[in-house]
mmCIF file of C-alpha atoms in Angstrom:
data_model
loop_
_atom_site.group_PDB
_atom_site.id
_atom_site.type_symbol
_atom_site.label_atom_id
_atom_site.label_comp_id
_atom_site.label_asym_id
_atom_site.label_seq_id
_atom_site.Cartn_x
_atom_site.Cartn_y
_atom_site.Cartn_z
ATOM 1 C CA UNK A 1 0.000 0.000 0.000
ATOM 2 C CA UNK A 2 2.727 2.103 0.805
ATOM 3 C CA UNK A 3 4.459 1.651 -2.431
ATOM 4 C CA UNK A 4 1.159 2.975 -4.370
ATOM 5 C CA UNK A 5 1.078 6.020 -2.733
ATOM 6 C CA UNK A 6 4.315 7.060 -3.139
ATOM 7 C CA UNK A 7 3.843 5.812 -7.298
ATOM 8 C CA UNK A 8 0.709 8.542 -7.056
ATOM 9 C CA UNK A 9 2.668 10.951 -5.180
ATOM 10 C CA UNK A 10 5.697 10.698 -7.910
ATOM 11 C CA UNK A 11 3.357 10.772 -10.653
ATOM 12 C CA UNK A 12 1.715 14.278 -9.292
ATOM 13 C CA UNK A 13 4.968 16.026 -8.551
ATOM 14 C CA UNK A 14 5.612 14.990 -12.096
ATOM 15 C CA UNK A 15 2.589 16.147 -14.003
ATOM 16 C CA UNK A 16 2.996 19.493 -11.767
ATOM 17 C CA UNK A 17 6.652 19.945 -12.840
ATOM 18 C CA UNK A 18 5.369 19.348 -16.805
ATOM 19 C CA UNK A 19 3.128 21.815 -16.085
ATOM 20 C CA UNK A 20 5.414 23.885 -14.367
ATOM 21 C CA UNK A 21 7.621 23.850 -17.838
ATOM 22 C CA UNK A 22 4.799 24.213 -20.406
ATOM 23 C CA UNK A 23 3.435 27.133 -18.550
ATOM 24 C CA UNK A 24 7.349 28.655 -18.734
ATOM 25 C CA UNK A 25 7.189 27.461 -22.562
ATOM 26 C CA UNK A 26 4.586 29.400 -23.229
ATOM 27 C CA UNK A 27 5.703 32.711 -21.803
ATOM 28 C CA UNK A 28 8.721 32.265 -23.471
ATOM 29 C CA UNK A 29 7.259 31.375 -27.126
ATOM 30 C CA UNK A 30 4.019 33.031 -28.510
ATOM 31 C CA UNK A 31 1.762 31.989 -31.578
ATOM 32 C CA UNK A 32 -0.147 34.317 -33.826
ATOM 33 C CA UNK A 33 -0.765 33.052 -37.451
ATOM 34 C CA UNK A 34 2.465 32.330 -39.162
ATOM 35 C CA UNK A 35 4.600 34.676 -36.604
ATOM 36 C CA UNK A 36 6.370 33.350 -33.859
ATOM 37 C CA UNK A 37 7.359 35.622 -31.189
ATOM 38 C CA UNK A 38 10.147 34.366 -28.540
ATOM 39 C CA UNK A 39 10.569 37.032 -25.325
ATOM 40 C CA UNK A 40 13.673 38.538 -25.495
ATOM 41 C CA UNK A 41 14.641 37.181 -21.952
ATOM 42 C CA UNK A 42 14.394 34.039 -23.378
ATOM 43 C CA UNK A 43 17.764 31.215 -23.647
ATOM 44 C CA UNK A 44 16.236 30.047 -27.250
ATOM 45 C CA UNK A 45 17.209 33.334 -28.978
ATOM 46 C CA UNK A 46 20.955 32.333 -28.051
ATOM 47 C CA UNK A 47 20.146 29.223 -29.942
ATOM 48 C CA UNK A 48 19.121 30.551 -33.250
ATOM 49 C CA UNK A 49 21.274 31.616 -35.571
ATOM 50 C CA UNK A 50 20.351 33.798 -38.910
ATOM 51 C CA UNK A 51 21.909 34.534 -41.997
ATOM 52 C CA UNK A 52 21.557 37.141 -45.220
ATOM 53 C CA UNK A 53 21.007 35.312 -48.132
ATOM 54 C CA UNK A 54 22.831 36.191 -51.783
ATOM 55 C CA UNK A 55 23.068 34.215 -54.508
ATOM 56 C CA UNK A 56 25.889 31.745 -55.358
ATOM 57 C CA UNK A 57 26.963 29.559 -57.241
ATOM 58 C CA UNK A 58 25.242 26.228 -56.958
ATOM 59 C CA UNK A 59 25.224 22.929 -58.855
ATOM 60 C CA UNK A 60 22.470 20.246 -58.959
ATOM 61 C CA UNK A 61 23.813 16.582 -57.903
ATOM 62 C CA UNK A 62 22.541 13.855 -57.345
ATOM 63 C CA UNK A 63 23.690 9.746 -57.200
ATOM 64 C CA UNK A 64 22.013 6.930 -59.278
ATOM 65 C CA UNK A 65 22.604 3.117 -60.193
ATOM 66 C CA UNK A 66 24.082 2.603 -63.591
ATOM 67 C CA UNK A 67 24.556 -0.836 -65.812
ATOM 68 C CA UNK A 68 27.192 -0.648 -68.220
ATOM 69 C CA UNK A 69 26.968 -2.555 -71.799
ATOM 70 C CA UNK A 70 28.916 -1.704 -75.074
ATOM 71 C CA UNK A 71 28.271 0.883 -77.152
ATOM 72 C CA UNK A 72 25.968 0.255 -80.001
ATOM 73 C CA UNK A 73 27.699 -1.369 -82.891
ATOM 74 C CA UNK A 74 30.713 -2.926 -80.786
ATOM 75 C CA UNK A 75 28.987 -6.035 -79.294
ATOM 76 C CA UNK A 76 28.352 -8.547 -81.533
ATOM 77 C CA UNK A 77 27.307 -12.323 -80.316
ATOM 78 C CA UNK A 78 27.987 -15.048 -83.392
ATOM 79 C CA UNK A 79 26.189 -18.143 -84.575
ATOM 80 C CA UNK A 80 25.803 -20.398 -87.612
ATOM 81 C CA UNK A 81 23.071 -19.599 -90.499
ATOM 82 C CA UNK A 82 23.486 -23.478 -91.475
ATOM 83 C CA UNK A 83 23.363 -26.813 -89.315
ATOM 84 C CA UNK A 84 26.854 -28.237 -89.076
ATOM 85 C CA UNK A 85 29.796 -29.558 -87.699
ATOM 86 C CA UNK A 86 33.017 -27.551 -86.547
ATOM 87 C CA UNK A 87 36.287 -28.322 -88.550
ATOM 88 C CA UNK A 88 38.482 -25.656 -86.959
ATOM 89 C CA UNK A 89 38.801 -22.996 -84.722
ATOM 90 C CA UNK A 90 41.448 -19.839 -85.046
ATOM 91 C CA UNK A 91 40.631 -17.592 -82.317
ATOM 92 C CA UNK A 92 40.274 -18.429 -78.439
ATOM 93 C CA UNK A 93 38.998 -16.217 -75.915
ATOM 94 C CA UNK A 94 40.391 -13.115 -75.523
ATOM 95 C CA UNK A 95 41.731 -12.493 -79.385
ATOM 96 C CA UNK A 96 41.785 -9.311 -80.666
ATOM 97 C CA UNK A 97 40.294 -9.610 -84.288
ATOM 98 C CA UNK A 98 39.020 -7.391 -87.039
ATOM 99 C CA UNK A 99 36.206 -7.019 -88.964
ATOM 100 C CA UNK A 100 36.312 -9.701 -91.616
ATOM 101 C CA UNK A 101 38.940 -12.220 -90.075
ATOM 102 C CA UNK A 102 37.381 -15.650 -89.897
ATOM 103 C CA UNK A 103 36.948 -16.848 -86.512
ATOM 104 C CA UNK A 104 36.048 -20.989 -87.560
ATOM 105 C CA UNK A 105 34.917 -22.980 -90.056
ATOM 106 C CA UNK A 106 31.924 -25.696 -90.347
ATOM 107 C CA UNK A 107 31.709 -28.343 -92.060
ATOM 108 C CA UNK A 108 27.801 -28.415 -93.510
ATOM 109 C CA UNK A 109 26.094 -30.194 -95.561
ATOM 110 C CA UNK A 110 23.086 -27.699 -96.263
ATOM 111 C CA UNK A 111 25.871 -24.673 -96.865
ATOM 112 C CA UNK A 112 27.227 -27.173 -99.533
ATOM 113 C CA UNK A 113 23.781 -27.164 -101.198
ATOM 114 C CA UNK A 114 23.635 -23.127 -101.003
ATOM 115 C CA UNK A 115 27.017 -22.685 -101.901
ATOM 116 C CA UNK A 116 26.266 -25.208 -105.115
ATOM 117 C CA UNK A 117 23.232 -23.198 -106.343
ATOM 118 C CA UNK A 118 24.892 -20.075 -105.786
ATOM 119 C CA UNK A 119 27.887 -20.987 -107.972
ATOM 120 C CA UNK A 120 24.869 -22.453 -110.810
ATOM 121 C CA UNK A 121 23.359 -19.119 -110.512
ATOM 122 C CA UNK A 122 26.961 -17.164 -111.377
ATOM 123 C CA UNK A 123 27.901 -19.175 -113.935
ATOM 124 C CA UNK A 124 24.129 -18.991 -115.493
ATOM 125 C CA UNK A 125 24.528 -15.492 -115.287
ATOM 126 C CA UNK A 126 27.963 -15.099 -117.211
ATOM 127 C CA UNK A 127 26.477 -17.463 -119.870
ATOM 128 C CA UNK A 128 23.515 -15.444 -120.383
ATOM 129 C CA UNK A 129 25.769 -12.139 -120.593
ATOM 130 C CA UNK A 130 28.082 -13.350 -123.198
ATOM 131 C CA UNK A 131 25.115 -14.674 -124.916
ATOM 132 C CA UNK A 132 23.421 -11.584 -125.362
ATOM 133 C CA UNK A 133 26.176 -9.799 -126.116
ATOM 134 C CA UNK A 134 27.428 -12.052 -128.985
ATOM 135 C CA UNK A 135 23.747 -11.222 -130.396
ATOM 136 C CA UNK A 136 23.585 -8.230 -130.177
ATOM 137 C CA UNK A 137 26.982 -7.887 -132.240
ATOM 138 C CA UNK A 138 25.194 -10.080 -134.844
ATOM 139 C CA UNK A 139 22.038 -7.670 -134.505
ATOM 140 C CA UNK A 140 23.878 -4.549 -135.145
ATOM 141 C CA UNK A 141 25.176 -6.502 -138.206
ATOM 142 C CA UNK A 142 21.433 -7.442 -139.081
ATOM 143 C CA UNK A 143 21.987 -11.234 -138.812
ATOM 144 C CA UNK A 144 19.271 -11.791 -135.677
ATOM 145 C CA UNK A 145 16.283 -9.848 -134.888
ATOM 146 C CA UNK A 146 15.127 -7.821 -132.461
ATOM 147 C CA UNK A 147 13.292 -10.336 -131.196
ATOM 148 C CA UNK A 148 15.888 -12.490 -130.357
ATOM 149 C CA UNK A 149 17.625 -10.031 -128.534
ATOM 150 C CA UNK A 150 15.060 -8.970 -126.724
ATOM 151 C CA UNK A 151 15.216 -12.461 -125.524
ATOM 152 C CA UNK A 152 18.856 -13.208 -124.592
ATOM 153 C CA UNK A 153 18.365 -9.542 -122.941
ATOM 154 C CA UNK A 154 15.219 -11.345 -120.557
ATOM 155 C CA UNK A 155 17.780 -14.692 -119.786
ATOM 156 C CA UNK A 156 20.350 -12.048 -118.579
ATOM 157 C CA UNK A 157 17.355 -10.463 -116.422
ATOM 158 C CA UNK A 158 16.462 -13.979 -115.512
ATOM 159 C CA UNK A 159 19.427 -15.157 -114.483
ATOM 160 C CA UNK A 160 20.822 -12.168 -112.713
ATOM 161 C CA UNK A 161 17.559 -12.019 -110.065
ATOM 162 C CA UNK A 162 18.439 -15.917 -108.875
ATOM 163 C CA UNK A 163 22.046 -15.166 -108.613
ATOM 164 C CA UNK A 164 20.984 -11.738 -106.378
ATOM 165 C CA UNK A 165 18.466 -14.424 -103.855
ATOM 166 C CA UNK A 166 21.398 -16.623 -103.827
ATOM 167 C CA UNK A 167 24.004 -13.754 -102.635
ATOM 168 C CA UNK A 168 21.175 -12.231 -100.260
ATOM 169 C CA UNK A 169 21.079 -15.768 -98.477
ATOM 170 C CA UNK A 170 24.774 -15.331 -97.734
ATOM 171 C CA UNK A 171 24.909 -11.502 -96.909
ATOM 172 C CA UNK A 172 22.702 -11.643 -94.908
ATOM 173 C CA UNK A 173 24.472 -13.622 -92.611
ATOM 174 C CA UNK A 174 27.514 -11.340 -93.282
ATOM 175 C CA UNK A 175 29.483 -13.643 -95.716
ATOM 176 C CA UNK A 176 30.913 -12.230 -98.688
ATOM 177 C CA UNK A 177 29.855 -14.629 -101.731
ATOM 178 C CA UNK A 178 32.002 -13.025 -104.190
ATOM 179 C CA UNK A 179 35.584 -14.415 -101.567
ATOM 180 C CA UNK A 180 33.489 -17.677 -101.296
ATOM 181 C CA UNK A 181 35.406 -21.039 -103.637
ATOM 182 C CA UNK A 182 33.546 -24.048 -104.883
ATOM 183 C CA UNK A 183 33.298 -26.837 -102.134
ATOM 184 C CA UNK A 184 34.798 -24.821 -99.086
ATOM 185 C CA UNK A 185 34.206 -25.170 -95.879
ATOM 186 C CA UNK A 186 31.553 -22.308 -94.017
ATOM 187 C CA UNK A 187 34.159 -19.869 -92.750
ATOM 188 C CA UNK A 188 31.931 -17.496 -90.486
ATOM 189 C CA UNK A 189 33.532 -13.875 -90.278
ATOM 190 C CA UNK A 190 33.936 -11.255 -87.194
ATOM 191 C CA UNK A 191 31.055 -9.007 -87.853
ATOM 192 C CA UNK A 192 33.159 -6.321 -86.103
ATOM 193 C CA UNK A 193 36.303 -5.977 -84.425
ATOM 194 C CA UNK A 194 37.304 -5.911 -81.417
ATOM 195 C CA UNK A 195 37.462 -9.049 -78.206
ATOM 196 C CA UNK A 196 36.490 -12.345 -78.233
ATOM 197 C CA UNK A 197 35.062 -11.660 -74.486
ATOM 198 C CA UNK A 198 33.139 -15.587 -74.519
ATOM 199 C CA UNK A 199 34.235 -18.567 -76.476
ATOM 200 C CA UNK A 200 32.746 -21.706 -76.977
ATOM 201 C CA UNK A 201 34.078 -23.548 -79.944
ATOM 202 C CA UNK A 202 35.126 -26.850 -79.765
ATOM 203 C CA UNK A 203 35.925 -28.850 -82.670
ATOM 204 C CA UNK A 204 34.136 -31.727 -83.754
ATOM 205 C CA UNK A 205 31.078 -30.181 -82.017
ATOM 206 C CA UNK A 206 27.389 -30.458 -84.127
ATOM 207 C CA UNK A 207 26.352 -27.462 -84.059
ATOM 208 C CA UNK A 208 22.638 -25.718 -84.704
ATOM 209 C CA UNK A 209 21.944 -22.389 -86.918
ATOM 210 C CA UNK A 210 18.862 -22.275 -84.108
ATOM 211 C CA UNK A 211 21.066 -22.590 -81.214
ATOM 212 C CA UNK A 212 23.002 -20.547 -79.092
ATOM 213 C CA UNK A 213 25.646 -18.294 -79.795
ATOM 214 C CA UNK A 214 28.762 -19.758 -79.967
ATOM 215 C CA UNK A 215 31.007 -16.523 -79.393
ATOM 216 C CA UNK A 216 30.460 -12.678 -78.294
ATOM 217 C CA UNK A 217 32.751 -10.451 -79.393
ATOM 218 C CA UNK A 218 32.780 -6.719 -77.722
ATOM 219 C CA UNK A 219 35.243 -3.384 -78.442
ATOM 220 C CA UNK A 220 34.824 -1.740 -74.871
ATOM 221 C CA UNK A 221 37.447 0.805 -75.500
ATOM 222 C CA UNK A 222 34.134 2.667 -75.475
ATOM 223 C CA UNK A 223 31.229 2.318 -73.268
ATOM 224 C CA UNK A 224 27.401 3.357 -72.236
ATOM 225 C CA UNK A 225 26.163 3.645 -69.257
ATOM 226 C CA UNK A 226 22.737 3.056 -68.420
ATOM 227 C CA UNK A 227 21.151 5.031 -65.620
ATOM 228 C CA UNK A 228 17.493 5.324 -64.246
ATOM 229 C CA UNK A 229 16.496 8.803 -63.391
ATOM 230 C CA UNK A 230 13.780 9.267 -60.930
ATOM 231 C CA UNK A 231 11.543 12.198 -62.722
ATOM 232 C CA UNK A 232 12.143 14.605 -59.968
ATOM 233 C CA UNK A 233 15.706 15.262 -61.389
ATOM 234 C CA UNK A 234 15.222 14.743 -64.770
ATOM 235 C CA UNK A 235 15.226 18.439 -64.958
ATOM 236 C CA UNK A 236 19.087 18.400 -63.099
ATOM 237 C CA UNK A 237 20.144 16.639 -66.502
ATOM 238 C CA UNK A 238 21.277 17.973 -69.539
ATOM 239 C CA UNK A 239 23.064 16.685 -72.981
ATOM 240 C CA UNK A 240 26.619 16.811 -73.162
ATOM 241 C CA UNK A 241 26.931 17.485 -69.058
ATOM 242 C CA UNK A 242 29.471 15.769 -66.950
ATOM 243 C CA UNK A 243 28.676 12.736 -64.800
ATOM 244 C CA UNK A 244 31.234 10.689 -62.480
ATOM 245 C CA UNK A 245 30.696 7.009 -62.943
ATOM 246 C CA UNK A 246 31.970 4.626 -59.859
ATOM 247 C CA UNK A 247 32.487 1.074 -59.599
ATOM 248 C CA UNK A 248 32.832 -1.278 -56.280
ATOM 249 C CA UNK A 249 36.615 -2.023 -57.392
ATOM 250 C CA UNK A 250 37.446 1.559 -56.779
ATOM 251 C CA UNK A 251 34.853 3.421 -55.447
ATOM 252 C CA UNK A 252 37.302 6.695 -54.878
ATOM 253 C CA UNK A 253 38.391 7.262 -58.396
ATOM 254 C CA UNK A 254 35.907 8.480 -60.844
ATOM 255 C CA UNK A 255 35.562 7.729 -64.095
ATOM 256 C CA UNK A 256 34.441 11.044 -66.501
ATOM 257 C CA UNK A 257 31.630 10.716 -68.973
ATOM 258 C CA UNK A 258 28.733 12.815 -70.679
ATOM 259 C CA UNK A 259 25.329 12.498 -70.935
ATOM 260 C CA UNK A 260 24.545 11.125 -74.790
ATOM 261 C CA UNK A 261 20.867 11.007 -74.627
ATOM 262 C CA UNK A 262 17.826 11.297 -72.145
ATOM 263 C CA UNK A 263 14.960 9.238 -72.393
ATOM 264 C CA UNK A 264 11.309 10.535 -73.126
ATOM 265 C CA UNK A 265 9.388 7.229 -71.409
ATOM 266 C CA UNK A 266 9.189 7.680 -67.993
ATOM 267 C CA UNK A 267 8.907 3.882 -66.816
ATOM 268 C CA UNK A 268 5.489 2.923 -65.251
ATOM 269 C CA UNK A 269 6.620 1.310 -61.784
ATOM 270 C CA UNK A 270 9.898 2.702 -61.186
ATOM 271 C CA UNK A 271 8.829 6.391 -62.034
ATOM 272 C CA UNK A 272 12.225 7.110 -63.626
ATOM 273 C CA UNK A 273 13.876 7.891 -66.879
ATOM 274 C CA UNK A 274 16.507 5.974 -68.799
ATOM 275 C CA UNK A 275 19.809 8.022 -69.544
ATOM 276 C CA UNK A 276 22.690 6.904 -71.558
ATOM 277 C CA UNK A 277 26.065 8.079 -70.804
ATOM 278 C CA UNK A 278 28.804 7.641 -72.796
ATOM 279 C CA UNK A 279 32.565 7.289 -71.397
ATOM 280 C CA UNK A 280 35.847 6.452 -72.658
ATOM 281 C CA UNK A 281 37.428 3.304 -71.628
ATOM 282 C CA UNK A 282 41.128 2.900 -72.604
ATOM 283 C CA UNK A 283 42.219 0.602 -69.746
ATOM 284 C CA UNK A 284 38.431 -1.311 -69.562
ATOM 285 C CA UNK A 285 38.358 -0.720 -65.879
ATOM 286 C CA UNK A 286 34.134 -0.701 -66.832
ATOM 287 C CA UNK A 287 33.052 -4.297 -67.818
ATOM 288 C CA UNK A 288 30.057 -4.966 -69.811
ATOM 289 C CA UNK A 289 26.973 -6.013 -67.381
ATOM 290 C CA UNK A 290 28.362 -4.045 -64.410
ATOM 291 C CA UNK A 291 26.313 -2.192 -62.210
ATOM 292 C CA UNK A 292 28.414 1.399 -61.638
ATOM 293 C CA UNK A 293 27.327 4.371 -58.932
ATOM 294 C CA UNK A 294 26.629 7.376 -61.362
ATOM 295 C CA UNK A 295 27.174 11.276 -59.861
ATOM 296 C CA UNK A 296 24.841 13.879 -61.821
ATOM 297 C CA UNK A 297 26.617 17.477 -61.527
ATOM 298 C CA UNK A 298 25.096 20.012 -63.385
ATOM 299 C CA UNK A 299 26.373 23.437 -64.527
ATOM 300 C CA UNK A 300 26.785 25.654 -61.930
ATOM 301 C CA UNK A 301 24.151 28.554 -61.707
ATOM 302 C CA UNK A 302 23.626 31.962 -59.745
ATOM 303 C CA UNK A 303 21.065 30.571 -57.407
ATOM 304 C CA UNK A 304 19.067 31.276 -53.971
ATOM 305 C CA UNK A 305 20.453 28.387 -51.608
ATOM 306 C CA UNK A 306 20.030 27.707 -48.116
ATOM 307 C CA UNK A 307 21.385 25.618 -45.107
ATOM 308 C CA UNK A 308 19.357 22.391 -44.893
ATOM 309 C CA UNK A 309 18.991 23.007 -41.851
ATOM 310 C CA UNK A 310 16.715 26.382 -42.436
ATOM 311 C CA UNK A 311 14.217 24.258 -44.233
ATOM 312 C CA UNK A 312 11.058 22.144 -42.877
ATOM 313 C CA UNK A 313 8.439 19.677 -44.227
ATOM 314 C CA UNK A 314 4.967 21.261 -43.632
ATOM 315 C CA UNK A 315 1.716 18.912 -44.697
ATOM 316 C CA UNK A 316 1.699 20.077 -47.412
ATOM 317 C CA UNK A 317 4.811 22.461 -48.945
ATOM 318 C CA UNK A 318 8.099 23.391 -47.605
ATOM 319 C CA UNK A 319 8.815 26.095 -45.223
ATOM 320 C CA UNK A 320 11.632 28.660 -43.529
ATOM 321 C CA UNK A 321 11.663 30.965 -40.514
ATOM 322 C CA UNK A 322 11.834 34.983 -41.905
ATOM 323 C CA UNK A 323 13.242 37.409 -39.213
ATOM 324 C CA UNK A 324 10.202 39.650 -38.907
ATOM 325 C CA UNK A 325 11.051 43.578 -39.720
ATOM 326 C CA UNK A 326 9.187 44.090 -36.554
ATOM 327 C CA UNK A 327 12.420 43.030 -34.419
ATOM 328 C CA UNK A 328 14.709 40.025 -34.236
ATOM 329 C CA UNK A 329 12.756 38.270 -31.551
ATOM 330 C CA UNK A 330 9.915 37.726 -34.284
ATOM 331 C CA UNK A 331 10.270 34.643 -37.035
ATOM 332 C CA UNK A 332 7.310 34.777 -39.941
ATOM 333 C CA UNK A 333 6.951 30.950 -40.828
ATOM 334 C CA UNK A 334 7.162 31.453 -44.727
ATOM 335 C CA UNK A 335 6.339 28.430 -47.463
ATOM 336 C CA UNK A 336 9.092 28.118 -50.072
ATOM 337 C CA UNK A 337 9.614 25.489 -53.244
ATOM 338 C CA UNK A 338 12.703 23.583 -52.256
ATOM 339 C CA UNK A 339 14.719 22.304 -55.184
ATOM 340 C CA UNK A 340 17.763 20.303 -55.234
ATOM 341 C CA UNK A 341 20.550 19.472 -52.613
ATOM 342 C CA UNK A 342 24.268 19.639 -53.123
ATOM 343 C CA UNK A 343 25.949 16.781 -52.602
ATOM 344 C CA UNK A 344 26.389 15.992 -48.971
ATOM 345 C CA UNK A 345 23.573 17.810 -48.737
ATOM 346 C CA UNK A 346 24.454 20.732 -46.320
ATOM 347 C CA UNK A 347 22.675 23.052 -48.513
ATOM 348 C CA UNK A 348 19.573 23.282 -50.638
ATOM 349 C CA UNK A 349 18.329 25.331 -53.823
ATOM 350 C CA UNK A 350 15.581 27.668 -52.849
ATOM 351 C CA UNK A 351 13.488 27.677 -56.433
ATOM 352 C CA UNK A 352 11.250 30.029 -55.207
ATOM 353 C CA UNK A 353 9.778 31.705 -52.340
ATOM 354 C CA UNK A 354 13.132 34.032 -51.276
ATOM 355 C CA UNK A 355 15.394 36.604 -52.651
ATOM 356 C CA UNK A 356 18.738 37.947 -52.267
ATOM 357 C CA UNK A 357 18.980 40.271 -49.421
ATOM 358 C CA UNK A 358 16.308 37.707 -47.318
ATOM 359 C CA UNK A 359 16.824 37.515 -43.610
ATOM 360 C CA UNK A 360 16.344 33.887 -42.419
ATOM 361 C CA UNK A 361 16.926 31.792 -39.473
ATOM 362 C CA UNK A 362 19.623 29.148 -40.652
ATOM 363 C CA UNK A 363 19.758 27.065 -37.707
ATOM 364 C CA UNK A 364 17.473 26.488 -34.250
ATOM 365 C CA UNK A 365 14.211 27.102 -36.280
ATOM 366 C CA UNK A 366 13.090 23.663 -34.585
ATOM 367 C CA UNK A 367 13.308 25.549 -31.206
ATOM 368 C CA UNK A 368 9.895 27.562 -33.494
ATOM 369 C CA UNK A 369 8.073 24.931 -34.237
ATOM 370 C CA UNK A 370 4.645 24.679 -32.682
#
């Protein structure tokens, strides 16, 4: 029993002592509207510090996640257009080769039977050419008719479109027909040069023109970076500006690139925007399929910018402490549009709501809040 009074008797002398200090609060700090007014006798004027804004310099950053891949045109995975069996290999992983260079031959049976009609076709063509032009010698000389050469002149016609479907079979997987010889091999050709960064050619291996690809080649001496942009600082980005790119490996040193093109789809669940960012990449310190940290900076602008500390969250819209012109123990709680921080973000760009030559409290405007 003794125990519960003295509980009630701590918990009175407590609820008189908060009352005690609200009651001192309250003379100390007044409310009217968006002024605050603190008595001048009062320690929390000690605590709040104010500052003079002018404008200064100020640069929007920001950090993002990045994947690098190779730049368009310098990745290039390669296959076989025909079934077949591999007679040799001349490059291994990690060759440097050039556009053109054969990287293995196959051994097909069905490239045989395209290479064979092909070959028909050219030699069907030449025919009909030196036919027709053996008539129409012997037409200018009046011995055949017009009709006739009219005829020869339709063979050549003829024989030229089957010889163009056989060479479009070929190009199209980027052989050359015209460095092709009767009853070779299928010699498949780097489509571009640069690394063989995956390999898997083994010879002797049956091989399928559906099937995987049997070697990637990539030139990274180049590189994009891919980087989502939340919406809200799409407007910090700009063609051409400077970004740092960062990997794990060395997190300290930066890597310099430039912006080559912002998206125009903002993405549906995410809420961002795809930017590309091109960088050069002499000693391939970025690998392709790497996830980088990327640093937005933009150009530096004449700007309004204020400690972070100066600036609140209201409900709804941001909001700073003026000094009053009625005395500096009065703050006017004033809504502002807060833009972007700097990048350890000690400071904050003021997009509107205050002007140079603004008197604001920079620090202790929590000791305001109501």
């Amino acid at each position: 029993m003794k125990k519960t009074y003295y509980a009630i008797a701590m918990a009175c002398l407590l609820l008189s002592s908060c009352k005690g200090e609200s009651e001192k609060n309250n003379e100390e700090i007044s409310y009217q509207g968006d002024t605050v007014t603190v008595n001048t006798s009062s320690p929390i004027l000690s605590k709040i510090s104010v500052e003079i804004l002018e404008e200064e310099p100020f640069s929007s950053e920001f950090r993002t996640v990045g994947t690098v891949q190779a730049e368009m045109g310098r990745y290039a995975e390669v296959g076989v257009p025909f079934d077949g069996r591999i007679s040799s290999s001349k490059v291994m992983l990690g060759s440097r080769v050039h556009s053109g260079q054969t990287l293995f031959e196959v051994s097909s049976p069905d490239f045989f039977e395209a290479s064979k009609a092909y070959f028909q076709n050219l030699r069907r063509y030449e025919t009909a050419i030196s036919a027709y032009e053996r008539k129409k010698a012997l037409q200018d000389a009046g011995i055949v008719s017009v009709r006739e050469l009219e005829e020869a002149y339709t063979e050549v016609e003829n024989a030229r479109q089957e010889k163009a479907a056989s060479e479009a079979a070929f190009q199209a997987y980027g052989m050359d027909p015209a460095a092709m010889e009767p009853g070779q091999g299928m010699r498949i050709v780097a489509p571009i040069s640069g690394e063989v960064v995956r390999c898997n050619l083994t010879p002797g291996t049956y091989v399928k023109s559906d099937g995987d690809a049997l070697l990637t080649i990539a030139d990274l001496d180049r590189v994009w970076v891919t980087a989502q942009v939340k919406e809200r600082f799409i407007g910090a980005v700009s063609r051409n500006g400077r970004v740092e790119i960062f990997t794990e490996a060395e997190p300290q040193t930066p890597i310099w690139g430039k912006v080559l093109n912002i998206g125009n789809l903002v993405d549906e669940q995410t809420r961002s925007v795809q930017v590309i960012v091109s960088c050069d990449n002499p000693e391939l310190k970025l690998k392709h399929g790497m996830y980088v940290s990327v640093h937005f900076i933009s150009e530096p602008v004449n700007a309004v910018v204020v400690p972070s500390t100066a600036v609140f969250q209201g409900e709804k819209s941001s909001y700073v402490y003026l000094v009053s012109d009625k005395g500096d123990n009065r703050f006017v709680r004033h809504q502002v549009i807060a833009g972007e921080t700097n990048d350890d973000n000690s400071r904050i760009h003021i997009m509107d709501g205050l002007h140079s030559g603004d008197k604001i409290v920079s620090d202790g405007g929590l000791f305001l809040n109501n």
